[in-house]
PDB file as gemmi writes it, atoms N, CA and C in Angstrom:
CRYST1    1.000    1.000    1.000  90.00  90.00  90.00 P 1                      
ATOM      1  N   MET A   1       8.549   9.048 -10.324  1.00  0.00           N  
ATOM      2  CA  MET A   1       8.843   8.404  -8.872  1.00  0.00           C  
ATOM      3  C   MET A   1       8.786   9.116  -7.313  1.00  0.00           C  
ATOM      4  N   ALA A   2      10.068  10.244  -7.923  1.00  0.00           N  
ATOM      5  CA  ALA A   2       9.906  10.962  -6.635  1.00  0.00           C  
ATOM      6  C   ALA A   2       8.603  11.692  -5.864  1.00  0.00           C  
ATOM      7  N   PHE A   3       7.740  12.008  -6.766  1.00  0.00           N  
ATOM      8  CA  PHE A   3       6.219  12.504  -6.364  1.00  0.00           C  
ATOM      9  C   PHE A   3       5.805  11.197  -5.267  1.00  0.00           C  
ATOM     10  N   PHE A   4       5.589  10.379  -6.157  1.00  0.00           N  
ATOM     11  CA  PHE A   4       4.988   9.455  -5.437  1.00  0.00           C  
ATOM     12  C   PHE A   4       5.979   8.801  -3.968  1.00  0.00           C  
ATOM     13  N   LEU A   5       7.082   8.661  -4.237  1.00  0.00           N  
ATOM     14  CA  LEU A   5       7.624   8.148  -2.808  1.00  0.00           C  
ATOM     15  C   LEU A   5       7.327   9.462  -1.740  1.00  0.00           C  
ATOM     16  N   LYS A   6       7.468  10.441  -2.185  1.00  0.00           N  
ATOM     17  CA  LYS A   6       7.202  11.703  -1.166  1.00  0.00           C  
ATOM     18  C   LYS A   6       5.674  11.553  -0.514  1.00  0.00           C  
ATOM     19  N   ALA A   7       5.110  11.491  -1.348  1.00  0.00           N  
ATOM     20  CA  ALA A   7       3.718  11.477  -1.276  1.00  0.00           C  
ATOM     21  C   ALA A   7       3.176  10.213   0.012  1.00  0.00           C  
ATOM     22  N   SER A   8       3.807   9.004  -0.952  1.00  0.00           N  
ATOM     23  CA  SER A   8       3.132   7.943   0.162  1.00  0.00           C  
ATOM     24  C   SER A   8       3.994   7.829   1.597  1.00  0.00           C  
ATOM     25  N   ARG A   9       4.999   8.154   1.359  1.00  0.00           N  
ATOM     26  CA  ARG A   9       5.889   8.087   3.087  1.00  0.00           C  
ATOM     27  C   ARG A   9       5.245   9.168   3.969  1.00  0.00           C  
ATOM     28  N   GLU A  10       4.968  10.368   3.242  1.00  0.00           N  
ATOM     29  CA  GLU A  10       4.209  11.312   4.333  1.00  0.00           C  
ATOM     30  C   GLU A  10       2.577  10.908   4.398  1.00  0.00           C  
ATOM     31  N   ILE A  11       1.967  10.455   3.634  1.00  0.00           N  
ATOM     32  CA  ILE A  11       0.537   9.807   3.902  1.00  0.00           C  
ATOM     33  C   ILE A  11       0.349   8.782   4.680  1.00  0.00           C  
ATOM     34  N   LEU A  12       1.156   7.708   4.226  1.00  0.00           N  
ATOM     35  CA  LEU A  12       1.002   6.479   4.731  1.00  0.00           C  
ATOM     36  C   LEU A  12       2.213   6.124   5.601  1.00  0.00           C  
ATOM     37  N   SER A  13       2.729   7.219   6.336  1.00  0.00           N  
ATOM     38  CA  SER A  13       3.777   6.643   7.343  1.00  0.00           C  
ATOM     39  C   SER A  13       3.219   5.936   8.467  1.00  0.00           C  
ATOM     40  N   GLY A  14       2.373   6.144   8.730  1.00  0.00           N  
ATOM     41  CA  GLY A  14       1.621   5.655  10.245  1.00  0.00           C  
ATOM     42  C   GLY A  14       1.380   3.785   9.863  1.00  0.00           C  
ATOM     43  N   PHE A  15       1.390   3.265   8.942  1.00  0.00           N  
ATOM     44  CA  PHE A  15       0.426   2.488   8.381  1.00  0.00           C  
ATOM     45  C   PHE A  15       2.000   1.327   7.461  1.00  0.00           C  
ATOM     46  N   LEU A  16       2.492   1.917   6.465  1.00  0.00           N  
ATOM     47  CA  LEU A  16       3.295   1.409   5.865  1.00  0.00           C  
ATOM     48  C   LEU A  16       4.873   1.938   5.557  1.00  0.00           C  
ATOM     49  N   GLU A  17       5.323   0.783   5.733  1.00  0.00           N  
ATOM     50  CA  GLU A  17       7.341   1.498   4.972  1.00  0.00           C  
ATOM     51  C   GLU A  17       7.508   1.283   3.783  1.00  0.00           C  
ATOM     52  N   ILE A  18       7.567   2.255   2.932  1.00  0.00           N  
ATOM     53  CA  ILE A  18       7.907   2.467   2.033  1.00  0.00           C  
ATOM     54  C   ILE A  18       9.004   2.077   1.136  1.00  0.00           C  
ATOM     55  N   LYS A  19       9.391   1.119   0.458  1.00  0.00           N  
ATOM     56  CA  LYS A  19      10.558   1.143  -0.144  1.00  0.00           C  
ATOM     57  C   LYS A  19      10.540   0.911  -1.839  1.00  0.00           C  
ATOM     58  N   GLU A  20      11.425   1.748  -2.120  1.00  0.00           N  
ATOM     59  CA  GLU A  20      11.204   1.920  -3.717  1.00  0.00           C  
ATOM     60  C   GLU A  20      11.860   0.740  -4.491  1.00  0.00           C  
ATOM     61  N   ASP A  21      11.527   0.510  -5.892  1.00  0.00           N  
ATOM     62  CA  ASP A  21      12.412  -0.145  -6.752  1.00  0.00           C  
ATOM     63  C   ASP A  21      13.157   0.370  -7.670  1.00  0.00           C  
ATOM     64  N   PRO A  22      14.446   0.801  -7.543  1.00  0.00           N  
ATOM     65  CA  PRO A  22      15.432   1.424  -8.323  1.00  0.00           C  
ATOM     66  C   PRO A  22      15.394   1.306  -9.959  1.00  0.00           C  
ATOM     67  N   ILE A  23      14.725   0.053 -10.271  1.00  0.00           N  
ATOM     68  CA  ILE A  23      14.807  -0.187 -11.900  1.00  0.00           C  
ATOM     69  C   ILE A  23      13.357  -0.302 -12.269  1.00  0.00           C  
ATOM     70  N   GLY A  24      12.381  -0.142 -11.519  1.00  0.00           N  
ATOM     71  CA  GLY A  24      11.035  -0.222 -12.066  1.00  0.00           C  
ATOM     72  C   GLY A  24       9.869   1.227 -11.563  1.00  0.00           C  
ATOM     73  N   THR A  25       8.680   0.542 -12.079  1.00  0.00           N  
ATOM     74  CA  THR A  25       7.949   1.957 -11.800  1.00  0.00           C  
ATOM     75  C   THR A  25       6.753   1.174 -10.775  1.00  0.00           C  
ATOM     76  N   HIS A  26       7.219   0.559  -9.982  1.00  0.00           N  
ATOM     77  CA  HIS A  26       6.832  -0.118  -8.516  1.00  0.00           C  
ATOM     78  C   HIS A  26       7.430   0.277  -7.162  1.00  0.00           C  
ATOM     79  N   VAL A  27       6.528   0.566  -6.292  1.00  0.00           N  
ATOM     80  CA  VAL A  27       7.096   0.332  -4.840  1.00  0.00           C  
ATOM     81  C   VAL A  27       6.259  -0.427  -4.158  1.00  0.00           C  
ATOM     82  N   VAL A  28       7.011  -1.029  -2.968  1.00  0.00           N  
ATOM     83  CA  VAL A  28       6.466  -1.896  -2.025  1.00  0.00           C  
ATOM     84  C   VAL A  28       6.122  -0.914  -1.082  1.00  0.00           C  
ATOM     85  N   GLY A  29       5.094  -1.252  -0.533  1.00  0.00           N  
ATOM     86  CA  GLY A  29       4.681  -0.756   1.289  1.00  0.00           C  
ATOM     87  C   GLY A  29       4.455  -2.102   1.896  1.00  0.00           C  
ATOM     88  N   PHE A  30       5.332  -2.196   3.121  1.00  0.00           N  
ATOM     89  CA  PHE A  30       5.480  -2.974   4.041  1.00  0.00           C  
ATOM     90  C   PHE A  30       4.612  -2.658   5.280  1.00  0.00           C  
ATOM     91  N   PHE A  31       3.710  -3.573   5.621  1.00  0.00           N  
ATOM     92  CA  PHE A  31       2.952  -3.121   6.887  1.00  0.00           C  
ATOM     93  C   PHE A  31       3.812  -2.739   8.207  1.00  0.00           C  
ATOM     94  N   LYS A  32       3.338  -1.986   8.526  1.00  0.00           N  
ATOM     95  CA  LYS A  32       4.092  -1.821   9.895  1.00  0.00           C  
ATOM     96  C   LYS A  32       3.970  -2.416  11.049  1.00  0.00           C  
ATOM     97  N   ASN A  33       4.493  -2.570  12.451  1.00  0.00           N  
ATOM     98  CA  ASN A  33       4.361  -3.503  13.357  1.00  0.00           C  
ATOM     99  C   ASN A  33       2.775  -3.280  13.759  1.00  0.00           C  
ATOM    100  N   SER A  34       2.331  -1.798  13.416  1.00  0.00           N  
ATOM    101  CA  SER A  34       1.062  -1.311  14.230  1.00  0.00           C  
ATOM    102  C   SER A  34      -0.101  -1.909  13.476  1.00  0.00           C  
ATOM    103  N   MET A  35       0.201  -2.531  12.224  1.00  0.00           N  
ATOM    104  CA  MET A  35      -0.909  -3.127  11.448  1.00  0.00           C  
ATOM    105  C   MET A  35      -0.835  -4.626  11.723  1.00  0.00           C  
ATOM    106  N   ALA A  36       0.060  -5.360  12.523  1.00  0.00           N  
ATOM    107  CA  ALA A  36       0.069  -6.749  12.821  1.00  0.00           C  
ATOM    108  C   ALA A  36      -1.406  -7.517  13.131  1.00  0.00           C  
ATOM    109  N   HIS A  37      -1.914  -6.774  14.151  1.00  0.00           N  
ATOM    110  CA  HIS A  37      -3.299  -7.007  14.593  1.00  0.00           C  
ATOM    111  C   HIS A  37      -4.151  -7.070  13.602  1.00  0.00           C  
ATOM    112  N   MET A  38      -4.295  -6.396  12.415  1.00  0.00           N  
ATOM    113  CA  MET A  38      -5.140  -5.874  11.404  1.00  0.00           C  
ATOM    114  C   MET A  38      -5.345  -7.133  10.526  1.00  0.00           C  
ATOM    115  N   TYR A  39      -6.268  -6.863   9.748  1.00  0.00           N  
ATOM    116  CA  TYR A  39      -6.672  -7.989   8.489  1.00  0.00           C  
ATOM    117  C   TYR A  39      -5.377  -7.937   7.486  1.00  0.00           C  
ATOM    118  N   SER A  40      -5.528  -8.952   6.913  1.00  0.00           N  
ATOM    119  CA  SER A  40      -4.324  -9.559   5.651  1.00  0.00           C  
ATOM    120  C   SER A  40      -4.493  -8.612   4.695  1.00  0.00           C  
ATOM    121  N   ASP A  41      -3.096  -8.274   4.187  1.00  0.00           N  
ATOM    122  CA  ASP A  41      -3.461  -7.433   2.670  1.00  0.00           C  
ATOM    123  C   ASP A  41      -4.110  -7.679   1.784  1.00  0.00           C  
ATOM    124  N   LYS A  42      -4.349  -9.493   1.651  1.00  0.00           N  
ATOM    125  CA  LYS A  42      -5.534  -9.572   0.732  1.00  0.00           C  
ATOM    126  C   LYS A  42      -6.849  -8.992   0.978  1.00  0.00           C  
ATOM    127  N   ILE A  43      -7.222  -8.945   2.074  1.00  0.00           N  
ATOM    128  CA  ILE A  43      -8.621  -8.261   2.754  1.00  0.00           C  
ATOM    129  C   ILE A  43      -8.612  -6.723   2.478  1.00  0.00           C  
ATOM    130  N   TYR A  44      -7.525  -6.128   2.971  1.00  0.00           N  
ATOM    131  CA  TYR A  44      -7.453  -4.580   2.304  1.00  0.00           C  
ATOM    132  C   TYR A  44      -7.375  -4.545   1.081  1.00  0.00           C  
ATOM    133  N   SER A  45      -6.625  -5.323   0.111  1.00  0.00           N  
ATOM    134  CA  SER A  45      -6.606  -4.960  -1.142  1.00  0.00           C  
ATOM    135  C   SER A  45      -7.947  -5.173  -1.510  1.00  0.00           C  
ATOM    136  N   LYS A  46      -8.850  -6.083  -1.151  1.00  0.00           N  
ATOM    137  CA  LYS A  46     -10.211  -6.149  -1.797  1.00  0.00           C  
ATOM    138  C   LYS A  46     -10.941  -5.062  -1.140  1.00  0.00           C  
ATOM    139  N   ARG A  47     -10.697  -4.581  -0.200  1.00  0.00           N  
ATOM    140  CA  ARG A  47     -11.455  -3.340   0.321  1.00  0.00           C  
ATOM    141  C   ARG A  47     -11.153  -2.181  -0.748  1.00  0.00           C  
ATOM    142  N   LEU A  48      -9.647  -2.143  -1.021  1.00  0.00           N  
ATOM    143  CA  LEU A  48      -9.504  -0.946  -1.452  1.00  0.00           C  
ATOM    144  C   LEU A  48      -9.887  -0.908  -3.017  1.00  0.00           C  
ATOM    145  N   LEU A  49     -10.069  -2.207  -3.593  1.00  0.00           N  
ATOM    146  CA  LEU A  49     -10.735  -2.412  -4.984  1.00  0.00           C  
ATOM    147  C   LEU A  49     -11.910  -1.715  -5.001  1.00  0.00           C  
ATOM    148  N   GLU A  50     -12.873  -2.231  -4.031  1.00  0.00           N  
ATOM    149  CA  GLU A  50     -14.098  -1.739  -3.956  1.00  0.00           C  
ATOM    150  C   GLU A  50     -14.274  -0.031  -4.022  1.00  0.00           C  
ATOM    151  N   LYS A  51     -13.279   0.711  -3.571  1.00  0.00           N  
ATOM    152  CA  LYS A  51     -13.221   1.964  -3.410  1.00  0.00           C  
ATOM    153  C   LYS A  51     -12.377   2.541  -4.460  1.00  0.00           C  
ATOM    154  N   GLY A  52     -11.800   1.760  -5.801  1.00  0.00           N  
ATOM    155  CA  GLY A  52     -11.447   2.208  -6.783  1.00  0.00           C  
ATOM    156  C   GLY A  52      -9.787   2.216  -6.776  1.00  0.00           C  
ATOM    157  N   VAL A  53      -9.336   2.001  -5.785  1.00  0.00           N  
ATOM    158  CA  VAL A  53      -7.831   1.900  -5.873  1.00  0.00           C  
ATOM    159  C   VAL A  53      -7.178   0.284  -5.924  1.00  0.00           C  
ATOM    160  N   ASN A  54      -6.542   0.017  -6.880  1.00  0.00           N  
ATOM    161  CA  ASN A  54      -5.574  -1.105  -6.971  1.00  0.00           C  
ATOM    162  C   ASN A  54      -4.259  -1.277  -6.246  1.00  0.00           C  
ATOM    163  N   ALA A  55      -4.351  -1.889  -5.317  1.00  0.00           N  
ATOM    164  CA  ALA A  55      -3.185  -2.278  -4.681  1.00  0.00           C  
ATOM    165  C   ALA A  55      -2.934  -3.735  -4.517  1.00  0.00           C  
ATOM    166  N   THR A  56      -1.800  -4.271  -5.019  1.00  0.00           N  
ATOM    167  CA  THR A  56      -1.809  -5.580  -5.344  1.00  0.00           C  
ATOM    168  C   THR A  56      -1.213  -6.169  -4.124  1.00  0.00           C  
ATOM    169  N   PRO A  57      -1.573  -7.269  -3.161  1.00  0.00           N  
ATOM    170  CA  PRO A  57      -1.243  -7.806  -2.061  1.00  0.00           C  
ATOM    171  C   PRO A  57       0.098  -8.313  -2.068  1.00  0.00           C  
ATOM    172  N   LEU A  58       1.084  -7.866  -1.408  1.00  0.00           N  
ATOM    173  CA  LEU A  58       2.460  -8.155  -1.453  1.00  0.00           C  
ATOM    174  C   LEU A  58       2.709  -9.715  -1.386  1.00  0.00           C  
ATOM    175  N   SER A  59       1.765 -10.177  -0.364  1.00  0.00           N  
ATOM    176  CA  SER A  59       1.605 -11.726  -0.095  1.00  0.00           C  
ATOM    177  C   SER A  59       1.403 -12.579  -1.408  1.00  0.00           C  
ATOM    178  N   ASP A  60       0.910 -12.208  -2.443  1.00  0.00           N  
ATOM    179  CA  ASP A  60       0.467 -12.888  -3.606  1.00  0.00           C  
ATOM    180  C   ASP A  60       2.058 -13.072  -4.228  1.00  0.00           C  
ATOM    181  N   TYR A  61       2.873 -12.605  -3.768  1.00  0.00           N  
ATOM    182  CA  TYR A  61       4.295 -13.003  -4.810  1.00  0.00           C  
ATOM    183  C   TYR A  61       5.035 -14.123  -4.061  1.00  0.00           C  
ATOM    184  N   TYR A  62       4.326 -14.357  -2.755  1.00  0.00           N  
ATOM    185  CA  TYR A  62       5.023 -15.595  -1.982  1.00  0.00           C  
ATOM    186  C   TYR A  62       4.178 -16.717  -1.813  1.00  0.00           C  
ATOM    187  N   SER A  63       5.105 -17.955  -1.907  1.00  0.00           N  
ATOM    188  CA  SER A  63       4.212 -19.117  -1.594  1.00  0.00           C  
ATOM    189  C   SER A  63       4.105 -19.598  -0.073  1.00  0.00           C  
ATOM    190  N   HIS A  64       4.783 -19.254   0.712  1.00  0.00           N  
ATOM    191  CA  HIS A  64       4.622 -19.680   1.814  1.00  0.00           C  
ATOM    192  C   HIS A  64       3.585 -18.817   2.740  1.00  0.00           C  
ATOM    193  N   THR A  65       2.946 -19.131   3.914  1.00  0.00           N  
ATOM    194  CA  THR A  65       2.146 -18.751   4.465  1.00  0.00           C  
ATOM    195  C   THR A  65       2.540 -17.823   5.448  1.00  0.00           C  
ATOM    196  N   ASN A  66       3.544 -17.302   6.283  1.00  0.00           N  
ATOM    197  CA  ASN A  66       3.936 -16.661   6.772  1.00  0.00           C  
ATOM    198  C   ASN A  66       4.696 -15.640   5.860  1.00  0.00           C  
ATOM    199  N   SER A  67       3.884 -14.439   5.032  1.00  0.00           N  
ATOM    200  CA  SER A  67       4.703 -14.084   4.163  1.00  0.00           C  
ATOM    201  C   SER A  67       4.710 -12.471   4.855  1.00  0.00           C  
ATOM    202  N   PRO A  68       5.463 -11.749   3.977  1.00  0.00           N  
ATOM    203  CA  PRO A  68       5.534 -10.319   4.652  1.00  0.00           C  
ATOM    204  C   PRO A  68       4.253  -9.595   3.788  1.00  0.00           C  
ATOM    205  N   GLN A  69       3.389  -8.649   4.498  1.00  0.00           N  
ATOM    206  CA  GLN A  69       2.080  -8.476   4.669  1.00  0.00           C  
ATOM    207  C   GLN A  69       2.374  -6.709   4.044  1.00  0.00           C  
ATOM    208  N   GLY A  70       1.762  -6.231   2.967  1.00  0.00           N  
ATOM    209  CA  GLY A  70       2.141  -5.251   2.038  1.00  0.00           C  
ATOM    210  C   GLY A  70       1.379  -5.150   0.875  1.00  0.00           C  
ATOM    211  N   PHE A  71       1.829  -4.089   0.317  1.00  0.00           N  
ATOM    212  CA  PHE A  71       0.992  -3.996  -1.096  1.00  0.00           C  
ATOM    213  C   PHE A  71       2.308  -3.628  -1.894  1.00  0.00           C  
ATOM    214  N   VAL A  72       1.944  -3.776  -3.323  1.00  0.00           N  
ATOM    215  CA  VAL A  72       2.935  -3.813  -4.519  1.00  0.00           C  
ATOM    216  C   VAL A  72       2.070  -2.271  -4.969  1.00  0.00           C  
ATOM    217  N   PHE A  73       2.721  -1.122  -5.499  1.00  0.00           N  
ATOM    218  CA  PHE A  73       1.930  -0.047  -6.134  1.00  0.00           C  
ATOM    219  C   PHE A  73       2.606  -0.046  -7.414  1.00  0.00           C  
ATOM    220  N   GLY A  74       1.773   0.327  -8.493  1.00  0.00           N  
ATOM    221  CA  GLY A  74       2.270   0.764  -9.672  1.00  0.00           C  
ATOM    222  C   GLY A  74       1.776   1.871 -10.068  1.00  0.00           C  
ATOM    223  N   TYR A  75       2.403   2.970 -10.350  1.00  0.00           N  
ATOM    224  CA  TYR A  75       1.893   4.249 -10.296  1.00  0.00           C  
ATOM    225  C   TYR A  75       2.322   5.277 -11.566  1.00  0.00           C  
ATOM    226  N   GLY A  76       2.904   4.042 -12.549  1.00  0.00           N  
ATOM    227  CA  GLY A  76       3.363   4.982 -13.880  1.00  0.00           C  
ATOM    228  C   GLY A  76       2.361   5.873 -14.615  1.00  0.00           C  
ATOM    229  N   SER A  77       1.233   5.292 -14.997  1.00  0.00           N  
ATOM    230  CA  SER A  77       0.312   6.291 -15.730  1.00  0.00           C  
ATOM    231  C   SER A  77      -0.500   7.133 -14.518  1.00  0.00           C  
ATOM    232  N   ALA A  78      -0.582   7.293 -13.558  1.00  0.00           N  
ATOM    233  CA  ALA A  78      -1.245   8.108 -12.648  1.00  0.00           C  
ATOM    234  C   ALA A  78      -0.844   9.242 -12.564  1.00  0.00           C  
ATOM    235  N   SER A  79      -1.800  10.272 -12.571  1.00  0.00           N  
ATOM    236  CA  SER A  79      -1.560  11.597 -12.176  1.00  0.00           C  
ATOM    237  C   SER A  79      -1.090  12.207 -11.166  1.00  0.00           C  
ATOM    238  N   GLU A  80      -0.509  12.991 -10.434  1.00  0.00           N  
ATOM    239  CA  GLU A  80      -0.401  13.679  -9.259  1.00  0.00           C  
ATOM    240  C   GLU A  80      -1.668  13.639  -8.401  1.00  0.00           C  
ATOM    241  N   THR A  81      -2.870  14.152  -9.072  1.00  0.00           N  
ATOM    242  CA  THR A  81      -4.012  14.111  -8.598  1.00  0.00           C  
ATOM    243  C   THR A  81      -4.597  12.722  -8.299  1.00  0.00           C  
ATOM    244  N   GLU A  82      -4.385  11.700  -9.251  1.00  0.00           N  
ATOM    245  CA  GLU A  82      -4.648  10.312  -8.870  1.00  0.00           C  
ATOM    246  C   GLU A  82      -4.209   9.664  -7.798  1.00  0.00           C  
ATOM    247  N   VAL A  83      -2.778  10.056  -7.944  1.00  0.00           N  
ATOM    248  CA  VAL A  83      -2.002   9.485  -6.996  1.00  0.00           C  
ATOM    249  C   VAL A  83      -2.285  10.061  -5.493  1.00  0.00           C  
ATOM    250  N   MET A  84      -2.477  11.002  -5.187  1.00  0.00           N  
ATOM    251  CA  MET A  84      -2.938  11.882  -3.861  1.00  0.00           C  
ATOM    252  C   MET A  84      -4.578  11.395  -3.553  1.00  0.00           C  
ATOM    253  N   ASP A  85      -5.400  11.430  -4.254  1.00  0.00           N  
ATOM    254  CA  ASP A  85      -6.411  10.370  -4.283  1.00  0.00           C  
ATOM    255  C   ASP A  85      -6.483   9.393  -3.675  1.00  0.00           C  
ATOM    256  N   GLY A  86      -5.539   8.429  -4.263  1.00  0.00           N  
ATOM    257  CA  GLY A  86      -5.625   6.985  -3.885  1.00  0.00           C  
ATOM    258  C   GLY A  86      -4.814   6.925  -2.548  1.00  0.00           C  
ATOM    259  N   LEU A  87      -3.912   7.684  -2.736  1.00  0.00           N  
ATOM    260  CA  LEU A  87      -3.163   7.293  -0.889  1.00  0.00           C  
ATOM    261  C   LEU A  87      -4.036   7.806  -0.198  1.00  0.00           C  
ATOM    262  N   ASN A  88      -5.071   8.830  -0.263  1.00  0.00           N  
ATOM    263  CA  ASN A  88      -5.603   9.295   0.987  1.00  0.00           C  
ATOM    264  C   ASN A  88      -6.823   8.329   1.347  1.00  0.00           C  
ATOM    265  N   ILE A  89      -7.371   7.600   0.063  1.00  0.00           N  
ATOM    266  CA  ILE A  89      -8.199   6.505   0.392  1.00  0.00           C  
ATOM    267  C   ILE A  89      -7.912   5.513   0.975  1.00  0.00           C  
ATOM    268  N   ILE A  90      -6.247   5.105   0.691  1.00  0.00           N  
ATOM    269  CA  ILE A  90      -5.763   4.065   1.510  1.00  0.00           C  
ATOM    270  C   ILE A  90      -5.678   4.524   3.145  1.00  0.00           C  
ATOM    271  N   ARG A  91      -5.224   5.984   3.245  1.00  0.00           N  
ATOM    272  CA  ARG A  91      -5.093   6.033   4.529  1.00  0.00           C  
ATOM    273  C   ARG A  91      -6.691   6.112   5.522  1.00  0.00           C  
ATOM    274  N   GLN A  92      -7.235   6.443   4.666  1.00  0.00           N  
ATOM    275  CA  GLN A  92      -8.842   6.403   5.204  1.00  0.00           C  
ATOM    276  C   GLN A  92      -9.237   4.947   5.523  1.00  0.00           C  
ATOM    277  N   THR A  93      -8.567   4.216   4.725  1.00  0.00           N  
ATOM    278  CA  THR A  93      -9.303   2.572   4.691  1.00  0.00           C  
ATOM    279  C   THR A  93      -8.344   2.100   6.044  1.00  0.00           C  
ATOM    280  N   PHE A  94      -7.375   2.740   6.025  1.00  0.00           N  
ATOM    281  CA  PHE A  94      -6.458   2.097   7.251  1.00  0.00           C  
ATOM    282  C   PHE A  94      -6.950   2.539   8.606  1.00  0.00           C  
ATOM    283  N   SER A  95      -7.557   3.944   8.613  1.00  0.00           N  
ATOM    284  CA  SER A  95      -7.837   4.486   9.725  1.00  0.00           C  
ATOM    285  C   SER A  95      -9.296   4.039  10.297  1.00  0.00           C  
ATOM    286  N   GLU A  96     -10.087   3.319   9.477  1.00  0.00           N  
ATOM    287  CA  GLU A  96     -11.450   2.556   9.699  1.00  0.00           C  
ATOM    288  C   GLU A  96     -11.389   1.893  10.728  1.00  0.00           C  
ATOM    289  N   GLU A  97     -10.165   1.118  10.847  1.00  0.00           N  
ATOM    290  CA  GLU A  97      -9.950  -0.211  11.704  1.00  0.00           C  
ATOM    291  C   GLU A  97      -9.893   0.383  13.235  1.00  0.00           C  
TER     292      GLU A  97                                                      
END                                                                             
């Protein structure tokens, strides 16, 4: 978990606030205010999946329409190389906007 947290905080710091789950193998990345004018987490999730990165929309876990935007990342089975590749794809996708 330490590798994923450090790498995601460095690579995605301009876009997401990364919060760890101390009892699991998931991390939540909340959209920063700079992302508020962008697309929803569902749209980004779809774009990322098309590029081979599975980032579950945080809004899927909420029943109300004004839910926090971001992603739930599972990284338990990913190698460090896969993590770095995925994080760079996410950064590139956010930077395209």
